[in-house]
Short mmCIF file of C-alpha atoms in Angstrom, two decimals:
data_model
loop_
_atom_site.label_atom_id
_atom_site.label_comp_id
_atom_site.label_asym_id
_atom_site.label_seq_id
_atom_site.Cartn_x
_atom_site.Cartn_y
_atom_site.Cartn_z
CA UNK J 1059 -57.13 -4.76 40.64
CA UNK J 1060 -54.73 -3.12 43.13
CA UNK J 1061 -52.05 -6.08 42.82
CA UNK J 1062 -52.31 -5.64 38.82
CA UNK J 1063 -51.82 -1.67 39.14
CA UNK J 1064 -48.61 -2.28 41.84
CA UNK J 1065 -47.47 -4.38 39.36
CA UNK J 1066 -47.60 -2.56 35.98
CA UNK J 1067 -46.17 0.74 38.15
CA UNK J 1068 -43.24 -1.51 39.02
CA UNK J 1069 -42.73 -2.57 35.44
CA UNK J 1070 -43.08 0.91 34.67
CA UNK J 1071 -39.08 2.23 34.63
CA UNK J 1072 -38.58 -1.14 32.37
CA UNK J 1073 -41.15 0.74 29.71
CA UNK J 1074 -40.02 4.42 30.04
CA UNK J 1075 -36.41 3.15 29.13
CA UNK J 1076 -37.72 0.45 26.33
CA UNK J 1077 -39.97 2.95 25.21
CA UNK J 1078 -37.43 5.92 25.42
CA UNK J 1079 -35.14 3.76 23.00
CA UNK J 1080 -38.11 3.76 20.22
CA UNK J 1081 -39.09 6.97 20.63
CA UNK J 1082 -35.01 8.49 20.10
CA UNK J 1083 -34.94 6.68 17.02
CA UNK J 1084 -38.45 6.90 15.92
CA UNK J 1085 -37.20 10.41 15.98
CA UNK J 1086 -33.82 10.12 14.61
CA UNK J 1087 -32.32 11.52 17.60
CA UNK J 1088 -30.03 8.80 18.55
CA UNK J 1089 -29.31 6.68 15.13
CA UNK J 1090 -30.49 3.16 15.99
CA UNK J 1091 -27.25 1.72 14.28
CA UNK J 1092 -25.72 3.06 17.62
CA UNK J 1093 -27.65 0.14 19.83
CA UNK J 1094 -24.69 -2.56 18.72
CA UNK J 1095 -22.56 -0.24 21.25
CA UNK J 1096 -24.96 0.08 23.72
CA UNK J 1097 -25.11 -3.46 23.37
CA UNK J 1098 -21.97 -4.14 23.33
CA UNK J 1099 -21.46 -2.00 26.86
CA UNK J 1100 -23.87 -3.88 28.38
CA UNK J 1101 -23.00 -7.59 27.07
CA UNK J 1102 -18.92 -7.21 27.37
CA UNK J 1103 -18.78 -4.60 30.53
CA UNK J 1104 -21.51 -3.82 32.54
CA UNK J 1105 -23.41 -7.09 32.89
CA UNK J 1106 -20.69 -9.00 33.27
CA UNK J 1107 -19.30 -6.69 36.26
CA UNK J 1108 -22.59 -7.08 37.83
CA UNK J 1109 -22.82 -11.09 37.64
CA UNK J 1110 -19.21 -11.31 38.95
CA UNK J 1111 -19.60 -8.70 41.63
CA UNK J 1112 -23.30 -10.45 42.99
CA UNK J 1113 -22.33 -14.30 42.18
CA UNK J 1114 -19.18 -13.65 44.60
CA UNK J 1115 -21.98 -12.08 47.01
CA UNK J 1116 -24.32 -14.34 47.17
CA UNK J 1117 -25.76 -17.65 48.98
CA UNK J 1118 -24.53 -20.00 46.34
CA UNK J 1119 -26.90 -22.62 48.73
CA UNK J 1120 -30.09 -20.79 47.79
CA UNK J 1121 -29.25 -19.20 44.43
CA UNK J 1122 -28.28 -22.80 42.74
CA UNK J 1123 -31.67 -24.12 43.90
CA UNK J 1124 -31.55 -27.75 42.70
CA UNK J 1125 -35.63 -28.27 42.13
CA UNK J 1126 -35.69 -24.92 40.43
CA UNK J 1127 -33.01 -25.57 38.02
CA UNK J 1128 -34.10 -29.24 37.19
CA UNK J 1129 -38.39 -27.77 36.74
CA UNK J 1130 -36.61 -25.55 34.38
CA UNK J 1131 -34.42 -27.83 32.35
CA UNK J 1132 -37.18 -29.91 31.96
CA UNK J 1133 -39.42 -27.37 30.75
CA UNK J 1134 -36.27 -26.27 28.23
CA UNK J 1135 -36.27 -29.72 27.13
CA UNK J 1136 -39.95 -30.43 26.29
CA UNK J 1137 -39.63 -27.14 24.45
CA UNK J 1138 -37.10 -27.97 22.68
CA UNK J 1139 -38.25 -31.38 21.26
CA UNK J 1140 -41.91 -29.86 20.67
CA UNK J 1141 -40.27 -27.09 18.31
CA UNK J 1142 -37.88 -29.51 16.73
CA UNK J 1143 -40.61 -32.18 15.89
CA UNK J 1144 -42.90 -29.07 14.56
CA UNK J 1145 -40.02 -27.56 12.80
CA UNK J 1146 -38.05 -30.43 11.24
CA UNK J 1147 -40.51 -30.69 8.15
CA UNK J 1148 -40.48 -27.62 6.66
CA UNK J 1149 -36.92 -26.49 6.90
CA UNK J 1150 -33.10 -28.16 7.22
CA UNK J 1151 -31.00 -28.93 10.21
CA UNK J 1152 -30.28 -25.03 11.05
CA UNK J 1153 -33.21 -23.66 10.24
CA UNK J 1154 -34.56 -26.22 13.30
CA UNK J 1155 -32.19 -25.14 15.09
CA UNK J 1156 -32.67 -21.71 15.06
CA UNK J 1157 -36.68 -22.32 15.51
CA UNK J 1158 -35.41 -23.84 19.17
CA UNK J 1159 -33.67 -21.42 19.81
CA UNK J 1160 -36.47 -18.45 19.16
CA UNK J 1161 -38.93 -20.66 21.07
CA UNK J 1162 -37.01 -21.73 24.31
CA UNK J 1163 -34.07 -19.49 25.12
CA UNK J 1164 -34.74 -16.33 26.74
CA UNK J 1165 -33.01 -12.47 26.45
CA UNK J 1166 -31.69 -13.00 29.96
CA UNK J 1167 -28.66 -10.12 29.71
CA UNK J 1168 -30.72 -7.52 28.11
CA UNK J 1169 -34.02 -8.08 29.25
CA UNK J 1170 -34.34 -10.61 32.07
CA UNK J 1171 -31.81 -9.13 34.14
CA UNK J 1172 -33.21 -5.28 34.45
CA UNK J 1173 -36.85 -6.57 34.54
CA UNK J 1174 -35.63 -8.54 37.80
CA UNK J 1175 -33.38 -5.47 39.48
CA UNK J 1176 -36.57 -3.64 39.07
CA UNK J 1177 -39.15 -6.12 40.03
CA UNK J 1178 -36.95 -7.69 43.07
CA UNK J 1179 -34.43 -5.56 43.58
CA UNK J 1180 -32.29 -8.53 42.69
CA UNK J 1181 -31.51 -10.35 39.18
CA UNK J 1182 -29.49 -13.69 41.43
CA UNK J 1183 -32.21 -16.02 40.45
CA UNK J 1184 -31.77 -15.75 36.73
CA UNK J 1185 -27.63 -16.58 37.27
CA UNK J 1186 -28.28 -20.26 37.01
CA UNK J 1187 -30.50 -20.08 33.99
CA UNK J 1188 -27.41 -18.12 32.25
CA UNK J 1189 -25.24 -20.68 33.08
CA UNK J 1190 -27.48 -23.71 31.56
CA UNK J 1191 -28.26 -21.78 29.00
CA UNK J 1192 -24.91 -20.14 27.48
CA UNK J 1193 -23.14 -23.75 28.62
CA UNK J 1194 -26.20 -26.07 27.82
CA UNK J 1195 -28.73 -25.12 25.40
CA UNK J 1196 -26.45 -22.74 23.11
CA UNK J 1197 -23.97 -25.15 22.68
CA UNK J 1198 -26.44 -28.05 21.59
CA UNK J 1199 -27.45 -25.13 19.09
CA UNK J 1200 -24.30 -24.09 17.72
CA UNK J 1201 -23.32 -27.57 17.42
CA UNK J 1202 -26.41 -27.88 14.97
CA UNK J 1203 -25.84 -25.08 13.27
CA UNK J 1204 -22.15 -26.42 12.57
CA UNK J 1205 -22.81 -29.81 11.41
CA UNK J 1206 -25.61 -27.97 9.16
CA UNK J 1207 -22.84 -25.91 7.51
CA UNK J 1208 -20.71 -28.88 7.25
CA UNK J 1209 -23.40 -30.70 5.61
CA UNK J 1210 -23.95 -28.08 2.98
CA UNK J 1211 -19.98 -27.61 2.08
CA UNK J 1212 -18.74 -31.05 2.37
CA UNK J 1213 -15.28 -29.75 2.49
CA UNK J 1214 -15.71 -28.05 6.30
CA UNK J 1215 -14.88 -30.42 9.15
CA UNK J 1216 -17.94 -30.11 11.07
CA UNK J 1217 -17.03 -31.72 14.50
CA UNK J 1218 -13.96 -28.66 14.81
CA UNK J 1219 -15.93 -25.96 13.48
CA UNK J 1220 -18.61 -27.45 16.60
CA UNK J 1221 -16.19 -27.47 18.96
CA UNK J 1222 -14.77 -23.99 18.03
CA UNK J 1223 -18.19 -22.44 19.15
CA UNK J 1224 -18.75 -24.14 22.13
CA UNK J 1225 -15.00 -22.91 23.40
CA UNK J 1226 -16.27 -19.71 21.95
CA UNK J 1227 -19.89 -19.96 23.81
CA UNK J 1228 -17.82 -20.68 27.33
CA UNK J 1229 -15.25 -18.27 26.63
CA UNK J 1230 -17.93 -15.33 26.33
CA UNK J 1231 -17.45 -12.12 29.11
CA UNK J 1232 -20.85 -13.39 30.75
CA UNK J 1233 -19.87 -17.01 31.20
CA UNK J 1234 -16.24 -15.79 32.08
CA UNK J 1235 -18.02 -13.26 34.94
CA UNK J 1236 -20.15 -16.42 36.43
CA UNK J 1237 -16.90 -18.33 36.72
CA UNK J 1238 -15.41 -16.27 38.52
CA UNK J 1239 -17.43 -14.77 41.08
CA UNK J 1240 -18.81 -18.48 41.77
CA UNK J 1241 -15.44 -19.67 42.41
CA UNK J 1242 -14.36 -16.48 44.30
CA UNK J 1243 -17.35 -17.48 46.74
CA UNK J 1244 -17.22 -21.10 46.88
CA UNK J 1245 -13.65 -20.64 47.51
CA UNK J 1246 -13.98 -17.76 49.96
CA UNK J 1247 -11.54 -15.56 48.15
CA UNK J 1248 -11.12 -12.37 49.67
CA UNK J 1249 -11.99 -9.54 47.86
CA UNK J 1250 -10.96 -6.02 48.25
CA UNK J 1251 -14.22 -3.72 48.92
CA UNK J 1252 -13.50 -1.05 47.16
CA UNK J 1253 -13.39 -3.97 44.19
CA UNK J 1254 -16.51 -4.87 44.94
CA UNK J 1255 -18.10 -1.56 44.74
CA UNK J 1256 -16.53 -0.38 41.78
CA UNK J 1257 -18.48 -4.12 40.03
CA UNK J 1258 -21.63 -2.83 41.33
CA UNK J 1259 -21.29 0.70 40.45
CA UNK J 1260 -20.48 -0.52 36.71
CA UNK J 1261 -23.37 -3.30 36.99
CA UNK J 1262 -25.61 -0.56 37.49
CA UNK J 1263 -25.70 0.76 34.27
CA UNK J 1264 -26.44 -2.51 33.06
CA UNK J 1265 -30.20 -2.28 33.18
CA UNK J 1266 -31.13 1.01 31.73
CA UNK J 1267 -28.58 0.47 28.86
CA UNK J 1268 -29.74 -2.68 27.40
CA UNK J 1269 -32.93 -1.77 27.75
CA UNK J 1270 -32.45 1.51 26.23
CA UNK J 1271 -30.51 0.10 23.39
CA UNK J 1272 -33.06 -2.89 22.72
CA UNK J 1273 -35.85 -0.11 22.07
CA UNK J 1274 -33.56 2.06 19.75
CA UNK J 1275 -33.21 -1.51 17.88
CA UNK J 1276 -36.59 -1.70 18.10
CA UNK J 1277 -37.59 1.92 16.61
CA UNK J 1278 -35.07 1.41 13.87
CA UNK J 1279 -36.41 -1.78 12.40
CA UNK J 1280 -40.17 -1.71 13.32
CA UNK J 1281 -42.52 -4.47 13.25
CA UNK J 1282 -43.63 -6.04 10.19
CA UNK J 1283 -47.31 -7.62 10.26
CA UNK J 1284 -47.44 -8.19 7.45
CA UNK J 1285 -45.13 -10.64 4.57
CA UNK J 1286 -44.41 -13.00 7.50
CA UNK J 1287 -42.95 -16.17 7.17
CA UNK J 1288 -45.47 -18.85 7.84
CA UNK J 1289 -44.26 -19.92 10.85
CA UNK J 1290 -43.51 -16.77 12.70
CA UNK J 1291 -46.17 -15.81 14.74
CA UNK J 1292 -46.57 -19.70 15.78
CA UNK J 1293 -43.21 -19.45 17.01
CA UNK J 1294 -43.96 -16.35 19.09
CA UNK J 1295 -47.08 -17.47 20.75
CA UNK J 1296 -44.89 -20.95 21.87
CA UNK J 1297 -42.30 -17.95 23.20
CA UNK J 1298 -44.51 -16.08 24.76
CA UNK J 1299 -47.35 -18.37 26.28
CA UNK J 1300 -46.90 -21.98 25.82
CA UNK J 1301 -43.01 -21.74 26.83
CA UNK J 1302 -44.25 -19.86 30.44
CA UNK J 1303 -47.62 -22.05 30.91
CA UNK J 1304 -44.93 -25.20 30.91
CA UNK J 1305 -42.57 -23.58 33.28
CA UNK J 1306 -45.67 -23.19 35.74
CA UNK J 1307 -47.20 -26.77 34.84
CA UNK J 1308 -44.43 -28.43 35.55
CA UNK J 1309 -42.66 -26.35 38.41
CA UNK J 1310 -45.77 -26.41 40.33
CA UNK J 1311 -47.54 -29.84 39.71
CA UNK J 1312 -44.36 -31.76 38.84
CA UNK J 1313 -41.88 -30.43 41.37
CA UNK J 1314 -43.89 -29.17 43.45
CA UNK J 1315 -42.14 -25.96 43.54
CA UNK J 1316 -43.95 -22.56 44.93
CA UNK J 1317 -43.44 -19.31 45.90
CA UNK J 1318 -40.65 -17.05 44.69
CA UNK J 1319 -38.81 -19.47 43.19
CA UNK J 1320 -42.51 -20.39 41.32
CA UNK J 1321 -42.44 -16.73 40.16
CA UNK J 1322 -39.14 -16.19 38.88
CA UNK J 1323 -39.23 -19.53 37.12
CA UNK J 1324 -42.48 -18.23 35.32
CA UNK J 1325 -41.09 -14.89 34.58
CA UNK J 1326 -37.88 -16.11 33.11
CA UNK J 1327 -39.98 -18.45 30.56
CA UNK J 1328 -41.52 -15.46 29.64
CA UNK J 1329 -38.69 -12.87 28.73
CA UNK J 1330 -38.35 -12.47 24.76
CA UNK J 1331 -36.45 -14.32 22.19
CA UNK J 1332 -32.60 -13.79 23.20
CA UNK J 1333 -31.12 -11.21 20.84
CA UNK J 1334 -27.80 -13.51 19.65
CA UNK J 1335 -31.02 -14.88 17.70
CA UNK J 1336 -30.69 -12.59 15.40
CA UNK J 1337 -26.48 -12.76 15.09
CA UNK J 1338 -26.50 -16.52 15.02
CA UNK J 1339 -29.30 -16.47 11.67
CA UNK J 1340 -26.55 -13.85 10.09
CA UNK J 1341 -23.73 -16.10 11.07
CA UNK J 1342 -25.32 -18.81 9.47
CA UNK J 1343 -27.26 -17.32 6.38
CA UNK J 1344 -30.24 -18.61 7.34
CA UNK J 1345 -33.68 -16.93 8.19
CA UNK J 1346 -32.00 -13.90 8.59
CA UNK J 1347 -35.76 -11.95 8.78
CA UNK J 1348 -37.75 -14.26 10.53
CA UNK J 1349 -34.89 -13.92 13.39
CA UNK J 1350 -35.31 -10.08 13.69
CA UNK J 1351 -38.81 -10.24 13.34
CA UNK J 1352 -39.14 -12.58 16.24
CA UNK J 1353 -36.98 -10.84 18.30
CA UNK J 1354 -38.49 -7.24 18.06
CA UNK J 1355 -41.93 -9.01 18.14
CA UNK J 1356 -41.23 -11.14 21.32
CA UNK J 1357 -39.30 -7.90 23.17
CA UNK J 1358 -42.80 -5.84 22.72
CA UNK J 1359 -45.28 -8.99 23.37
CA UNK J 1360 -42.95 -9.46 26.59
CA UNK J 1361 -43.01 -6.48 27.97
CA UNK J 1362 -46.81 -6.15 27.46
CA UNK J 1363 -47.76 -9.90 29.15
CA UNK J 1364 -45.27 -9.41 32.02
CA UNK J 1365 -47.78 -7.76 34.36
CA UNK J 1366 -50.21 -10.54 33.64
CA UNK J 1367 -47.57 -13.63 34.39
CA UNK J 1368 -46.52 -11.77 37.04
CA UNK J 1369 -50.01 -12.22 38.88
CA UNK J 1370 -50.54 -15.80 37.78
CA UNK J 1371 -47.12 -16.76 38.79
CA UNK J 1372 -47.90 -15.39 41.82
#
């Protein structure tokens, strides 16, 4: 009982800001129209200061652990073929892909990485998940997504439209930020100090900002329970409790992987739906409200189970 109420008091700056962010638009205080630049802060400046600044930082030996990232991959993997096989019936190529997408990548930048500053002090573990996951699974997804839209008007060239979002999928601040501060290490670049601090005084801000702004999304829109689509709330129990109960099957029994890297593997399969859900269902006109349903949905669900994973992981 004392581990679960240290735990839940450690989550508890994560729901003060989350919940903050309802409550000012609940309220109308703070518009929640205004989270796209909170957002936007946080995605284009602040997290990618801190990745660069820490990546250049860190022990590129231990963070790039080679067990941990292959017990993850696989777990992506299984996920995604389990959602595409359930999902390929009932709707067309990017509808499928989307559904992959809400069940197996995570909201690393906005949620992942302040839940882990908090919890550990430290968010290094999740950089390699980033990096397989902007460069890996979100390109398989756009790809999808392209040839889908080709498919429907038979006068766009699929394959460049494809390739056009994966060079924009590597070319994104986050991605840009990992490059550099893993090549700065690996190739011991020297780096000014005062450099340095000025990253991590800007990374800083990344936490409580995209949290805040994810709860003023959250207040603005609200949850629908009911009118949802019929696979919704399939598609957030995958998210929220198969997805982690693979990463710990497999990480543990397969790998044979335990202790921290056990827990953040766990914890990282259970962070919500990522919130570029949402943008890539407008991009491509499809599912638009079954996206931002599963993403406010998830966020909540996420933030409520994380004390729990948290002590099984452990």
């Amino acid at each position: 009982m004392s581990d679960l109420v240290a735990t839940v008091g450690k989550l508890a700056p994560v729901a003060l800001v989350f919940g903050g962010g309802v409550v000012f638009a609940r309220r109308k205080i703070i518009g929640a129209d205004t989270s796209k630049a909170f957002s936007d802060f946080a995605f284009l400046f602040a997290i990618p200061c801190y990745l660069a600044g820490s990546l250049y930082s860190s022990d590129l030996g231990r963070l790039f652990d080679p067990r941990a990232i292959a017990a993850y991959l696989v777990t992506a993997l299984l996920g995604m073929l389990a959602v595409g096989f359930w999902s390929r019936r009932t709707t067309d190529a990017r509808g499928v892909a989307l559904r992959i997408m809400a069940g197996v990548q995570v909201n690393t930048t906005y949620f992942a990485i302040p839940v882990f500053v908090l919890l550990f002090g430290d968010a290094s573990p999740i950089f390699p998940i980033i990096l397989l996951q902007v460069c890996v699974l979100t390109v398989v997804v756009i790809a999808v997504m392209e040839f889908g839209a080709g498919q429907e008007h038979s006068d766009t060239p699929a394959l460049g439209a494809a390739l056009r979002g994966v060079q924009a999928a590597l070319a994104t601040p986050i991605v840009v930020a990992c490059y550099l501060g893993i090549a700065g290490n690996a190739a011991d670049v020297p780096v000014p100090r005062w450099l340095l601090d000025a990253l991590s005084f800007a990374g800083n801000a990344a936490a409580p900002v995209a949290l805040f702004a994810i709860g003023l999304h959250l207040g603005g829109t609200g949850l629908r329970l009911r009118g949802a689509a019929r696979d919704e709330y399939a598609l957030i129990a995958f998210k929220c409790l198969v997805f982690p109960s693979l990463a710990l099957l497999i990480g543990k029994y397969l790998f044979g992987i335990g202790g921290s890297w056990l827990t953040y593997l766990v914890l990282i399969a259970a962070m919500p739906a990522p919130q570029n859900l949402f943008i890539f269902a407008q991009r491509y006109d499809t599912d638009v409200d079954l996206a931002a349903a599963i993403v406010a949905k998830t966020s909540l669900l996420a933030l409520l189970l994380l004390p729990g994973w948290l002590l099984v992981a452990r």
